[in-house]
Amino acid sequence: MQQRIKQPDVYKLQPALLKSLIGLGDAATSELEHSLIHLMKVRASQINGCAFCQHMHANEARKDGEQQHRLDVLPAWREVNIFSARERAALAWTEALTRLADQPVSDVCFTEVTAHFSEREIVNLSAAIATINAWNRIAVGFNFAPNF
């Protein structure tokens, strides 16, 4: 697929908007574990079909020490026992907020995330999820290609 608008051009066309998105992402993730944020970003990008973001965030996760086998089974995280309870709650929350069109966010999902995160952390996690979903939509909409 050909890029509709080249990645560098998007940044040039609307630098304030992109700077704001980066700022929101940085603020949202500054108080959460990097490993958790990597998993959340990769999982949301998988759901949204964003190859560019999947590739970028999986590479970042590996550079920060994430194990490849955990990334390999991330789409089936419920089926394996290699993710902590906190990671599982974050992944469920990520899926719920990313798939809003499929079903409402359940009270069960919210109860689970509150068992492992403070209210402040849930706000941060939710903003981080919103941010990666925004980036996914930009990358998918303009056909950004992974840098292999």
PDB file of C-alpha atoms in Angstrom:
ATOM      1  CA  MET A   1       0.000   0.000   0.000  1.00  0.00           C
ATOM      2  CA  GLN A   2       1.128   3.477  -0.752  1.00  0.00           C
ATOM      3  CA  GLN A   3       1.215   6.044   2.026  1.00  0.00           C
ATOM      4  CA  ARG A   4      -1.584   8.554   1.660  1.00  0.00           C
ATOM      5  CA  ILE A   5       0.325  11.267   3.479  1.00  0.00           C
ATOM      6  CA  LYS A   6       3.962  10.563   4.264  1.00  0.00           C
ATOM      7  CA  GLN A   7       4.792  10.304   7.945  1.00  0.00           C
ATOM      8  CA  PRO A   8       7.210  13.275   8.044  1.00  0.00           C
ATOM      9  CA  ASP A   9       4.646  15.407   6.206  1.00  0.00           C
ATOM     10  CA  VAL A  10       1.978  14.715   8.824  1.00  0.00           C
ATOM     11  CA  TYR A  11       4.270  16.174  11.465  1.00  0.00           C
ATOM     12  CA  LYS A  12       5.053  19.208   9.298  1.00  0.00           C
ATOM     13  CA  LEU A  13       1.418  19.864   8.416  1.00  0.00           C
ATOM     14  CA  GLN A  14       0.161  19.990  11.995  1.00  0.00           C
ATOM     15  CA  PRO A  15       3.095  20.190  14.443  1.00  0.00           C
ATOM     16  CA  ALA A  16       1.062  21.598  17.343  1.00  0.00           C
ATOM     17  CA  LEU A  17      -1.431  18.762  17.168  1.00  0.00           C
ATOM     18  CA  LEU A  18       1.264  16.107  17.079  1.00  0.00           C
ATOM     19  CA  LYS A  19       3.213  17.823  19.849  1.00  0.00           C
ATOM     20  CA  SER A  20       0.059  17.784  21.985  1.00  0.00           C
ATOM     21  CA  LEU A  21      -0.485  14.088  21.319  1.00  0.00           C
ATOM     22  CA  ILE A  22       3.111  13.352  22.298  1.00  0.00           C
ATOM     23  CA  GLY A  23       2.666  15.459  25.440  1.00  0.00           C
ATOM     24  CA  LEU A  24      -0.511  13.619  26.413  1.00  0.00           C
ATOM     25  CA  GLY A  25       1.197  10.276  25.900  1.00  0.00           C
ATOM     26  CA  ASP A  26       4.222  11.311  27.928  1.00  0.00           C
ATOM     27  CA  ALA A  27       2.076  12.629  30.791  1.00  0.00           C
ATOM     28  CA  ALA A  28      -0.113   9.522  30.793  1.00  0.00           C
ATOM     29  CA  THR A  29       2.777   7.064  30.853  1.00  0.00           C
ATOM     30  CA  SER A  30       5.217   8.853  33.148  1.00  0.00           C
ATOM     31  CA  GLU A  31       3.950   7.181  36.334  1.00  0.00           C
ATOM     32  CA  LEU A  32       3.382   3.664  34.985  1.00  0.00           C
ATOM     33  CA  GLU A  33       5.848   0.843  34.380  1.00  0.00           C
ATOM     34  CA  HIS A  34       7.419   0.960  30.934  1.00  0.00           C
ATOM     35  CA  SER A  35       6.879  -2.777  30.477  1.00  0.00           C
ATOM     36  CA  LEU A  36       3.163  -2.383  31.118  1.00  0.00           C
ATOM     37  CA  ILE A  37       2.869   0.521  28.688  1.00  0.00           C
ATOM     38  CA  HIS A  38       4.682  -1.454  25.991  1.00  0.00           C
ATOM     39  CA  LEU A  39       2.265  -4.375  26.359  1.00  0.00           C
ATOM     40  CA  MET A  40      -0.729  -2.056  26.269  1.00  0.00           C
ATOM     41  CA  LYS A  41       0.521  -0.220  23.158  1.00  0.00           C
ATOM     42  CA  VAL A  42       1.278  -3.424  21.280  1.00  0.00           C
ATOM     43  CA  ARG A  43      -2.081  -4.967  22.213  1.00  0.00           C
ATOM     44  CA  ALA A  44      -4.120  -1.912  21.184  1.00  0.00           C
ATOM     45  CA  SER A  45      -2.155  -1.726  17.934  1.00  0.00           C
ATOM     46  CA  GLN A  46      -2.895  -5.405  17.252  1.00  0.00           C
ATOM     47  CA  ILE A  47      -6.611  -4.853  17.778  1.00  0.00           C
ATOM     48  CA  ASN A  48      -6.573  -1.794  15.517  1.00  0.00           C
ATOM     49  CA  GLY A  49      -4.568  -3.544  12.805  1.00  0.00           C
ATOM     50  CA  CYS A  50      -1.759  -0.994  12.926  1.00  0.00           C
ATOM     51  CA  ALA A  51       1.349  -2.772  11.641  1.00  0.00           C
ATOM     52  CA  PHE A  52       3.441   0.392  11.929  1.00  0.00           C
ATOM     53  CA  CYS A  53       2.699   0.832  15.654  1.00  0.00           C
ATOM     54  CA  GLN A  54       2.870  -2.908  16.414  1.00  0.00           C
ATOM     55  CA  HIS A  55       6.339  -3.095  14.916  1.00  0.00           C
ATOM     56  CA  MET A  56       7.587   0.093  16.574  1.00  0.00           C
ATOM     57  CA  HIS A  57       6.258  -0.704  20.052  1.00  0.00           C
ATOM     58  CA  ALA A  58       7.303  -4.372  19.955  1.00  0.00           C
ATOM     59  CA  ASN A  59      10.835  -3.224  19.091  1.00  0.00           C
ATOM     60  CA  GLU A  60      10.771  -0.708  21.950  1.00  0.00           C
ATOM     61  CA  ALA A  61       9.487  -3.398  24.318  1.00  0.00           C
ATOM     62  CA  ARG A  62      12.294  -5.781  23.359  1.00  0.00           C
ATOM     63  CA  LYS A  63      14.887  -3.024  23.774  1.00  0.00           C
ATOM     64  CA  ASP A  64      13.534  -2.448  27.292  1.00  0.00           C
ATOM     65  CA  GLY A  65      13.850  -6.149  28.134  1.00  0.00           C
ATOM     66  CA  GLU A  66      10.471  -7.606  27.180  1.00  0.00           C
ATOM     67  CA  GLN A  67      10.712 -11.269  26.254  1.00  0.00           C
ATOM     68  CA  GLN A  68       9.769 -12.240  22.712  1.00  0.00           C
ATOM     69  CA  HIS A  69       7.580 -15.162  23.783  1.00  0.00           C
ATOM     70  CA  ARG A  70       5.358 -12.795  25.771  1.00  0.00           C
ATOM     71  CA  LEU A  71       4.915 -10.577  22.724  1.00  0.00           C
ATOM     72  CA  ASP A  72       4.220 -13.662  20.602  1.00  0.00           C
ATOM     73  CA  VAL A  73       1.265 -14.732  22.752  1.00  0.00           C
ATOM     74  CA  LEU A  74      -0.065 -11.271  23.543  1.00  0.00           C
ATOM     75  CA  PRO A  75      -3.192 -11.700  21.373  1.00  0.00           C
ATOM     76  CA  ALA A  76      -4.014 -14.797  23.474  1.00  0.00           C
ATOM     77  CA  TRP A  77      -2.960 -13.387  26.851  1.00  0.00           C
ATOM     78  CA  ARG A  78      -6.044 -14.831  28.568  1.00  0.00           C
ATOM     79  CA  GLU A  79      -4.966 -18.353  27.563  1.00  0.00           C
ATOM     80  CA  VAL A  80      -1.520 -18.291  29.192  1.00  0.00           C
ATOM     81  CA  ASN A  81      -0.298 -17.686  32.731  1.00  0.00           C
ATOM     82  CA  ILE A  82       2.824 -15.635  31.946  1.00  0.00           C
ATOM     83  CA  PHE A  83       1.291 -12.220  32.610  1.00  0.00           C
ATOM     84  CA  SER A  84       0.920 -10.834  36.128  1.00  0.00           C
ATOM     85  CA  ALA A  85      -2.494  -9.993  37.566  1.00  0.00           C
ATOM     86  CA  ARG A  86      -1.681  -6.289  37.127  1.00  0.00           C
ATOM     87  CA  GLU A  87      -0.688  -6.825  33.487  1.00  0.00           C
ATOM     88  CA  ARG A  88      -3.843  -8.864  32.862  1.00  0.00           C
ATOM     89  CA  ALA A  89      -6.017  -6.121  34.341  1.00  0.00           C
ATOM     90  CA  ALA A  90      -4.272  -3.523  32.165  1.00  0.00           C
ATOM     91  CA  LEU A  91      -4.659  -5.670  29.058  1.00  0.00           C
ATOM     92  CA  ALA A  92      -8.366  -6.215  29.759  1.00  0.00           C
ATOM     93  CA  TRP A  93      -8.812  -2.460  30.291  1.00  0.00           C
ATOM     94  CA  THR A  94      -6.901  -1.777  27.068  1.00  0.00           C
ATOM     95  CA  GLU A  95      -9.127  -4.132  25.113  1.00  0.00           C
ATOM     96  CA  ALA A  96     -12.303  -2.723  26.660  1.00  0.00           C
ATOM     97  CA  LEU A  97     -11.417   0.902  25.864  1.00  0.00           C
ATOM     98  CA  THR A  98     -10.105   0.025  22.401  1.00  0.00           C
ATOM     99  CA  ARG A  99     -13.199  -1.993  21.440  1.00  0.00           C
ATOM    100  CA  LEU A 100     -15.857   0.473  22.559  1.00  0.00           C
ATOM    101  CA  ALA A 101     -17.924  -0.105  19.424  1.00  0.00           C
ATOM    102  CA  ASP A 102     -18.166  -3.834  20.172  1.00  0.00           C
ATOM    103  CA  GLN A 103     -19.563  -3.610  23.699  1.00  0.00           C
ATOM    104  CA  PRO A 104     -19.729  -1.266  26.667  1.00  0.00           C
ATOM    105  CA  VAL A 105     -16.998  -1.366  29.292  1.00  0.00           C
ATOM    106  CA  SER A 106     -18.218  -3.839  31.889  1.00  0.00           C
ATOM    107  CA  ASP A 107     -18.349  -3.302  35.624  1.00  0.00           C
ATOM    108  CA  VAL A 108     -16.390  -6.550  35.977  1.00  0.00           C
ATOM    109  CA  CYS A 109     -13.550  -5.109  33.899  1.00  0.00           C
ATOM    110  CA  PHE A 110     -13.571  -1.882  35.907  1.00  0.00           C
ATOM    111  CA  THR A 111     -13.615  -3.789  39.203  1.00  0.00           C
ATOM    112  CA  GLU A 112     -10.614  -5.821  38.054  1.00  0.00           C
ATOM    113  CA  VAL A 113      -8.602  -2.774  37.026  1.00  0.00           C
ATOM    114  CA  THR A 114      -9.411  -1.040  40.339  1.00  0.00           C
ATOM    115  CA  ALA A 115      -8.081  -4.086  42.207  1.00  0.00           C
ATOM    116  CA  HIS A 116      -4.625  -3.515  40.713  1.00  0.00           C
ATOM    117  CA  PHE A 117      -4.393   0.222  40.019  1.00  0.00           C
ATOM    118  CA  SER A 118      -5.076   3.399  41.967  1.00  0.00           C
ATOM    119  CA  GLU A 119      -7.619   5.843  40.573  1.00  0.00           C
ATOM    120  CA  ARG A 120      -4.774   8.085  39.395  1.00  0.00           C
ATOM    121  CA  GLU A 121      -3.119   5.137  37.641  1.00  0.00           C
ATOM    122  CA  ILE A 122      -6.421   4.217  35.972  1.00  0.00           C
ATOM    123  CA  VAL A 123      -6.760   7.763  34.661  1.00  0.00           C
ATOM    124  CA  ASN A 124      -3.183   7.590  33.357  1.00  0.00           C
ATOM    125  CA  LEU A 125      -3.699   4.160  31.843  1.00  0.00           C
ATOM    126  CA  SER A 126      -6.935   5.312  30.185  1.00  0.00           C
ATOM    127  CA  ALA A 127      -5.222   8.373  28.707  1.00  0.00           C
ATOM    128  CA  ALA A 128      -2.362   6.179  27.466  1.00  0.00           C
ATOM    129  CA  ILE A 129      -4.896   3.880  25.795  1.00  0.00           C
ATOM    130  CA  ALA A 130      -6.649   6.864  24.219  1.00  0.00           C
ATOM    131  CA  THR A 131      -3.313   8.139  22.936  1.00  0.00           C
ATOM    132  CA  ILE A 132      -2.194   4.881  21.303  1.00  0.00           C
ATOM    133  CA  ASN A 133      -5.634   4.540  19.739  1.00  0.00           C
ATOM    134  CA  ALA A 134      -5.233   8.042  18.276  1.00  0.00           C
ATOM    135  CA  TRP A 135      -1.770   7.191  16.919  1.00  0.00           C
ATOM    136  CA  ASN A 136      -3.141   3.936  15.453  1.00  0.00           C
ATOM    137  CA  ARG A 137      -5.850   5.826  13.613  1.00  0.00           C
ATOM    138  CA  ILE A 138      -3.361   8.300  12.177  1.00  0.00           C
ATOM    139  CA  ALA A 139      -0.959   5.541  11.096  1.00  0.00           C
ATOM    140  CA  VAL A 140      -3.675   3.278   9.649  1.00  0.00           C
ATOM    141  CA  GLY A 141      -5.494   6.165   7.987  1.00  0.00           C
ATOM    142  CA  PHE A 142      -2.365   7.307   6.169  1.00  0.00           C
ATOM    143  CA  ASN A 143      -0.978   3.778   5.544  1.00  0.00           C
ATOM    144  CA  PHE A 144       2.256   4.246   7.466  1.00  0.00           C
ATOM    145  CA  ALA A 145       4.477   1.242   6.778  1.00  0.00           C
ATOM    146  CA  PRO A 146       6.679  -0.447   9.384  1.00  0.00           C
ATOM    147  CA  ASN A 147      10.386   0.278   9.103  1.00  0.00           C
ATOM    148  CA  PHE A 148      11.730  -3.254   8.657  1.00  0.00           C
TER     149      PHE A 148
END
